[in-house]
XYZ file of C-alpha atoms in Angstrom:
443
model
C 0.000 0.000 0.000
C 1.105 3.583 -0.529
C 2.551 4.968 2.673
C 4.391 7.952 4.091
C 7.103 8.137 6.755
C 7.379 11.558 8.442
C 10.656 12.649 10.032
C 9.911 15.265 12.697
C 13.490 16.042 13.789
C 12.614 19.777 13.760
C 9.089 19.368 15.109
C 5.855 19.410 13.185
C 3.037 21.844 12.516
C 0.085 21.786 10.159
C 1.656 24.205 7.688
C 4.984 22.320 7.680
C 3.205 19.061 6.817
C 1.084 20.737 4.170
C 4.167 22.405 2.685
C 5.856 19.010 2.420
C 2.802 17.450 0.787
C 2.730 20.280 -1.759
C 6.429 19.631 -2.401
C 5.530 15.970 -2.932
C 3.281 16.843 -5.872
C -0.091 18.142 -4.678
C -0.934 21.068 -7.015
C -1.425 24.349 -5.172
C -4.258 25.279 -7.555
C -6.066 22.056 -6.652
C -5.616 22.741 -2.954
C -6.847 26.334 -3.330
C -9.933 25.263 -5.274
C -10.815 22.625 -2.670
C -10.287 25.013 0.246
C -12.765 27.453 -1.318
C -15.406 24.801 -0.604
C -15.061 25.705 3.098
C -16.448 29.216 2.422
C -14.079 30.818 4.916
C -13.986 34.343 3.513
C -10.947 36.300 2.393
C -7.400 34.999 2.822
C -4.235 34.322 0.817
C -2.330 31.075 0.420
C 1.441 31.486 0.428
C 3.457 28.829 -1.382
C 7.162 29.314 -2.086
C 10.575 27.670 -2.172
C 12.970 28.518 0.648
C 16.437 27.424 1.778
C 16.924 25.925 5.229
C 20.586 25.206 6.006
C 21.178 24.240 2.382
C 17.991 22.181 1.970
C 15.443 23.436 -0.556
C 12.010 23.140 1.014
C 8.431 24.228 0.366
C 6.968 26.909 2.628
C 3.190 27.135 3.007
C 1.165 29.624 5.001
C -2.241 31.265 5.160
C -2.346 35.050 5.461
C -5.428 36.941 6.556
C -6.058 40.483 5.262
C -4.925 42.243 8.445
C -1.729 40.156 8.696
C -0.167 41.217 5.430
C 1.975 44.061 6.717
C 2.796 42.918 10.250
C 4.688 40.517 12.419
C 2.039 39.099 14.695
C 2.025 37.323 18.016
C -1.139 35.297 18.437
C -2.032 33.327 21.529
C 0.290 30.566 22.672
C 2.563 30.566 19.659
C 3.923 33.116 17.249
C 3.442 33.885 13.595
C 6.303 35.086 11.485
C 7.199 38.124 9.431
C 5.265 38.301 6.186
C 7.427 41.039 4.699
C 9.499 38.483 2.793
C 6.426 36.859 1.298
C 5.401 39.348 -1.367
C 7.425 38.183 -4.358
C 6.324 34.594 -4.754
C 3.210 32.601 -5.375
C 0.118 34.103 -3.743
C -3.344 32.729 -4.295
C -5.996 35.129 -3.151
C -9.490 34.080 -2.152
C -12.074 36.800 -1.894
C -15.347 35.024 -1.278
C -17.136 36.570 1.672
C -19.300 34.296 3.770
C -21.219 34.408 6.996
C -18.636 32.269 8.817
C -15.899 34.524 10.174
C -13.535 32.000 11.710
C -11.354 32.756 14.657
C -11.265 33.691 18.284
C -9.813 36.432 20.382
C -6.562 34.583 20.842
C -5.365 31.500 19.095
C -2.045 29.840 18.400
C -0.711 29.699 14.848
C 2.653 28.721 13.406
C 5.159 27.759 16.011
C 8.356 29.311 14.832
C 8.110 33.074 14.661
C 9.807 36.041 16.205
C 7.870 37.640 19.043
C 5.811 40.748 18.364
C 3.095 42.664 20.103
C -0.011 42.766 17.920
C -3.084 40.655 18.722
C -5.964 39.690 16.479
C -9.500 40.060 17.746
C -11.896 37.426 16.456
C -15.130 36.153 17.857
C -14.849 32.924 19.833
C -15.620 29.545 18.286
C -16.117 26.223 19.995
C -16.082 22.726 18.543
C -19.760 22.927 17.614
C -19.097 26.065 15.551
C -16.092 24.517 13.820
C -18.048 21.334 13.109
C -20.879 23.390 11.593
C -18.439 25.095 9.220
C -16.858 21.836 8.092
C -20.090 19.859 7.850
C -21.760 22.595 5.779
C -18.811 22.875 3.401
C -18.738 21.283 -0.044
C -15.803 19.001 0.748
C -16.209 15.244 0.415
C -17.661 13.271 3.309
C -14.328 11.536 3.935
C -12.406 14.823 4.199
C -15.051 16.259 6.522
C -14.954 13.190 8.765
C -11.167 13.043 9.128
C -10.865 16.811 9.633
C -13.453 16.686 12.407
C -11.589 13.828 14.082
C -8.499 16.046 14.295
C -10.468 19.011 15.657
C -12.167 16.756 18.206
C -8.773 15.530 19.418
C -7.686 19.149 19.833
C -10.851 20.031 21.696
C -10.486 17.090 24.072
C -6.862 18.027 24.814
C -7.695 21.698 25.451
C -10.663 20.736 27.628
C -8.572 18.427 29.795
C -5.782 20.975 30.195
C -8.116 23.805 31.194
C -10.509 21.714 33.282
C -13.498 22.431 31.037
C -15.945 20.435 28.952
C -15.372 20.172 25.220
C -18.268 22.554 24.535
C -16.811 25.159 26.909
C -13.448 25.267 25.168
C -12.880 28.304 22.969
C -9.902 27.320 20.930
C -6.603 29.102 20.692
C -5.037 27.753 17.497
C -8.069 25.770 16.476
C -10.497 28.598 15.808
C -8.462 30.252 13.066
C -9.032 30.218 9.333
C -5.438 29.174 8.795
C -5.735 26.168 11.106
C -8.920 24.952 9.463
C -7.085 25.134 6.138
C -3.989 23.438 7.597
C -6.019 20.498 8.915
C -8.472 20.065 6.048
C -5.653 20.766 3.565
C -3.407 18.055 5.022
C -6.223 15.506 5.000
C -7.070 16.447 1.414
C -3.425 16.345 0.265
C -2.878 12.908 1.794
C -5.968 11.668 -0.022
C -4.788 13.238 -3.305
C -1.473 11.385 -3.030
C -3.294 8.126 -2.285
C -1.635 7.674 1.118
C -3.129 4.741 3.020
C -0.700 4.466 5.928
C 1.130 7.214 7.835
C 4.159 6.594 10.040
C 5.871 9.268 12.125
C 9.304 9.259 13.738
C 10.185 10.451 17.225
C 8.792 14.007 17.371
C 11.053 16.771 18.665
C 9.014 19.297 20.616
C 11.687 21.851 21.500
C 12.179 23.077 25.051
C 12.025 26.148 27.254
C 9.017 28.382 27.847
C 6.703 30.402 25.629
C 4.600 33.430 26.550
C 0.866 33.140 25.944
C -2.393 34.622 27.192
C -2.157 32.582 30.418
C 1.453 33.606 31.111
C 4.603 31.548 30.609
C 3.925 27.983 29.489
C 6.415 25.110 29.257
C 7.357 23.639 25.892
C 5.653 21.512 24.724
C 2.558 23.566 25.497
C 0.063 21.691 27.725
C -2.362 20.822 24.912
C 0.527 19.661 22.731
C 1.872 17.480 25.542
C -1.583 15.978 26.033
C -1.884 15.125 22.343
C 1.580 13.596 22.168
C 0.693 10.876 24.685
C 1.115 7.543 22.943
C 3.505 9.029 20.357
C 7.274 8.862 20.645
C 8.592 12.365 21.365
C 11.465 14.182 23.051
C 12.587 17.743 23.772
C 15.762 17.692 21.678
C 18.373 20.462 21.929
C 16.476 23.444 20.466
C 15.212 26.092 22.901
C 12.141 26.918 20.790
C 8.576 25.655 20.449
C 8.865 23.283 17.484
C 5.644 21.275 17.630
C 2.191 22.863 17.632
C -1.098 21.443 18.905
C -2.256 21.160 15.292
C 0.811 19.167 14.265
C 0.453 16.936 17.312
C -3.273 16.398 16.685
C -2.715 15.431 13.046
C -0.176 12.810 14.138
C -2.338 11.633 17.051
C -5.300 10.947 14.784
C -3.681 9.921 11.512
C -0.245 8.413 12.198
C 1.453 5.406 13.761
C 4.533 6.167 15.857
C 7.768 4.371 15.006
C 11.448 4.674 15.948
C 12.753 4.216 12.419
C 11.712 3.501 8.860
C 9.026 0.830 9.187
C 9.946 -2.672 8.121
C 8.629 -3.383 4.635
C 8.733 0.300 3.574
C 10.385 1.246 0.269
C 10.832 4.959 -0.375
C 10.390 6.354 -3.896
C 10.190 10.108 -3.212
C 11.369 12.581 -0.561
C 9.858 16.023 0.023
C 10.407 18.849 2.497
C 8.126 21.325 4.243
C 9.733 24.409 5.793
C 9.214 26.080 9.129
C 9.965 29.746 9.713
C 12.674 29.751 12.356
C 16.259 29.808 11.123
C 17.849 27.248 13.419
C 21.242 25.594 13.790
C 19.611 22.532 12.238
C 17.553 22.445 9.014
C 14.131 23.645 10.115
C 12.224 21.297 7.844
C 9.812 18.399 8.016
C 10.999 15.573 5.781
C 8.495 13.116 4.363
C 9.340 9.856 2.631
C 6.703 8.551 0.240
C 6.694 5.003 -1.005
C 5.159 1.569 -0.696
C 4.726 -0.349 2.533
C 4.079 -4.050 2.566
C 3.660 -5.769 5.897
C 5.663 -8.946 6.078
C 3.605 -11.826 4.718
C 2.688 -14.154 7.527
C 3.759 -11.625 10.163
C 2.426 -12.351 13.624
C -0.509 -10.201 14.673
C -2.985 -10.471 17.509
C -6.747 -10.422 17.742
C -8.069 -9.068 21.039
C -11.753 -9.481 21.741
C -14.433 -9.331 24.391
C -18.100 -10.324 24.604
C -20.463 -7.537 25.668
C -24.143 -7.917 26.526
C -24.887 -4.824 28.623
C -23.596 -1.783 26.745
C -25.547 0.970 24.990
C -25.254 0.320 21.263
C -24.607 4.021 20.609
C -21.185 3.650 22.241
C -19.763 1.099 19.793
C -18.884 3.527 16.948
C -17.046 5.767 19.421
C -15.083 2.839 20.869
C -14.163 1.599 17.398
C -12.964 5.071 16.404
C -10.825 5.296 19.546
C -9.288 1.902 18.794
C -8.466 2.824 15.201
C -6.979 6.152 16.263
C -4.781 4.331 18.778
C -3.286 2.026 16.138
C -5.724 -0.859 15.659
C -5.357 -2.341 12.177
C -9.065 -3.208 12.076
C -11.985 -3.715 14.426
C -15.410 -5.264 13.961
C -18.560 -6.382 15.729
C -20.107 -9.856 15.552
C -23.604 -10.540 16.932
C -23.650 -13.593 19.219
C -25.997 -15.398 21.623
C -24.603 -15.840 25.139
C -25.813 -17.975 28.047
C -29.530 -17.922 28.876
C -30.230 -16.924 25.236
C -28.970 -13.406 25.859
C -28.110 -11.430 22.670
C -24.668 -9.805 22.725
C -21.786 -8.522 20.589
C -18.200 -9.692 20.229
C -15.917 -6.670 19.743
C -12.775 -7.842 17.931
C -9.596 -5.848 17.293
C -6.732 -6.735 14.911
C -3.471 -5.313 16.234
C 0.297 -5.553 16.379
C 1.753 -7.042 19.583
C 3.349 -3.742 20.645
C -0.095 -2.094 20.758
C -1.711 -4.768 22.928
C -1.486 -2.925 26.266
C -2.690 0.396 24.858
C -5.669 -1.100 23.017
C -6.586 -3.414 25.878
C -6.763 -0.372 28.149
C -9.231 1.270 25.756
C -11.365 -1.884 25.640
C -11.505 -2.107 29.436
C -12.130 1.590 30.079
C -14.464 2.479 27.199
C -16.661 -0.656 27.245
C -18.490 -2.525 29.997
C -16.388 -5.645 29.512
C -14.577 -7.023 32.570
C -11.880 -8.805 30.577
C -10.155 -9.187 27.212
C -8.802 -12.337 25.573
C -6.282 -12.336 22.725
C -4.616 -14.808 20.400
C -2.056 -14.833 17.596
C -3.055 -14.781 13.927
C -1.273 -14.634 10.584
C -2.277 -12.720 7.499
C -1.288 -12.271 3.875
C -1.641 -8.850 2.250
C -2.173 -8.245 -1.438
C -0.128 -5.399 -2.881
C -2.313 -2.346 -3.550
C -1.894 0.704 -5.728
C -4.033 3.641 -6.774
C -4.877 5.455 -9.974
C -7.560 7.837 -11.237
C -10.002 7.482 -14.123
C -11.840 10.320 -15.814
C -15.597 9.922 -16.379
C -17.884 12.455 -18.087
C -19.157 13.370 -14.612
C -15.672 13.795 -13.087
C -12.717 11.904 -11.599
C -12.892 8.666 -9.619
C -10.006 7.156 -7.671
C -9.444 3.436 -8.237
C -7.760 0.901 -5.958
C -6.084 -2.108 -7.605
C -5.157 -5.237 -5.657
C -2.316 -7.359 -7.041
C -1.234 -10.905 -6.229
C 1.713 -12.502 -7.938
C 1.841 -9.659 -10.451
C -1.816 -10.153 -11.441
C -4.635 -7.702 -10.875
C -7.145 -9.583 -8.742
C -9.515 -6.768 -7.779
C -10.551 -3.325 -8.995
C -12.446 -1.105 -6.546
C -13.709 2.402 -7.383
C -13.617 4.805 -4.436
C -17.141 4.806 -3.027
C -17.176 8.436 -1.862
C -16.014 9.680 -5.289
C -18.744 7.679 -7.035
C -21.343 8.849 -4.532
C -20.438 12.500 -5.118
C -20.680 12.088 -8.897
C -24.005 10.245 -8.610
C -25.502 13.053 -6.526
C -24.077 15.667 -8.874
C -25.146 14.020 -12.135
C -28.420 12.328 -11.180
C -27.178 8.987 -12.479
C -27.509 5.955 -10.229
C -24.637 5.163 -7.907
C -24.335 1.595 -9.200
C -24.048 2.897 -12.789
C -21.265 5.296 -11.828
C -19.400 2.512 -10.028
C -19.778 0.115 -12.941
C -18.623 2.768 -15.423
C -15.598 3.611 -13.258
C -14.604 -0.042 -12.946
C -14.926 -0.520 -16.732
C -12.786 2.581 -17.331
C -10.160 1.234 -14.944
C -10.069 -2.118 -16.766
C -9.719 -0.328 -20.096
C -6.883 1.753 -18.666
C -5.046 -1.442 -17.652
C -5.303 -2.817 -21.170
C -3.705 0.225 -22.772
């Protein structure tokens, strides 16, 4: 399957990851057109090549109208000088809309010089952010994954400040630029066909940073909360290198690893730039390639039988398990003693994730115990392509075994969107896409 290995030796933020994904081949015009579907109002997308200690990297940022001539300090973390950003690629968006994103103070990019100006935006909570994303014209998959990242941020902020999720008025999260960073990263990963994301040990930086609440340790409290379960360390840089947004993206989307994952073959390297000029290259390096789990590799299935839990809780538990590294999870209806209907909740996992996932099963369900056993699996090699139909593009997944194509699967969400747009039946769109994919193979 197509995978990405992220090297966060200089930390990670949303704009650094998005800059790297643009460097990897996502067209900026495509990103800009998709981001307009959020109806966020007026902003500019900055996309340019920069040099970081001799490494050419891609720098991405979002600039709001009142930021164009200033260095700005915003909330917990600091934006950078925009004066150098006026002789490169700008993409302006001037659509005004009722949603004016932002809050009185929010964190932004993590690597800027300090300054003294503050933005004043109305406060937004998770419900407001969810409304904006859900009422956008983005695909259902992009909406869902973006909301998962925002929810992780909200939960971290709520825990740190001793509030409920609905009471949290975000710092970094409420901003137009952060919505674009998160939705843009999710969209770019989908565009590149990435199925699996690995991340290295994440350097957070060290020291203290001034914010609305006073001096805060690095990593900032919300960042530290989000990094639980991910390998991370302070490193030797006395700066804030990892933002809550960067940490949330990795928390929700990535699997932590000490090194290049076994079975990963890299075919392309790309770089996203930060703003600080450091003694080390201030870049996020991403390695894109194919990852094939070792055939017959030992895995575990952990499972428990549950007969007394509210059925509404199962989707939440499954989402938590998948976010924490489960390879798959599923429910099987069963009949227990005394004819009592119940469910078996099963989780496919790697041995190193057993303790973490077992804890979720025992704390998030009503089960009093978990059993587990070893299994083996074989994985067919998968690759992606795109076919063009009269109604629009559809992504196609091919499965190969022994060099032969054994399955062709059009992306359901793409076909659904085209069916709703064109008025043709969904099954017709899917059949047409599959036929186009077969014809493409024969060429």
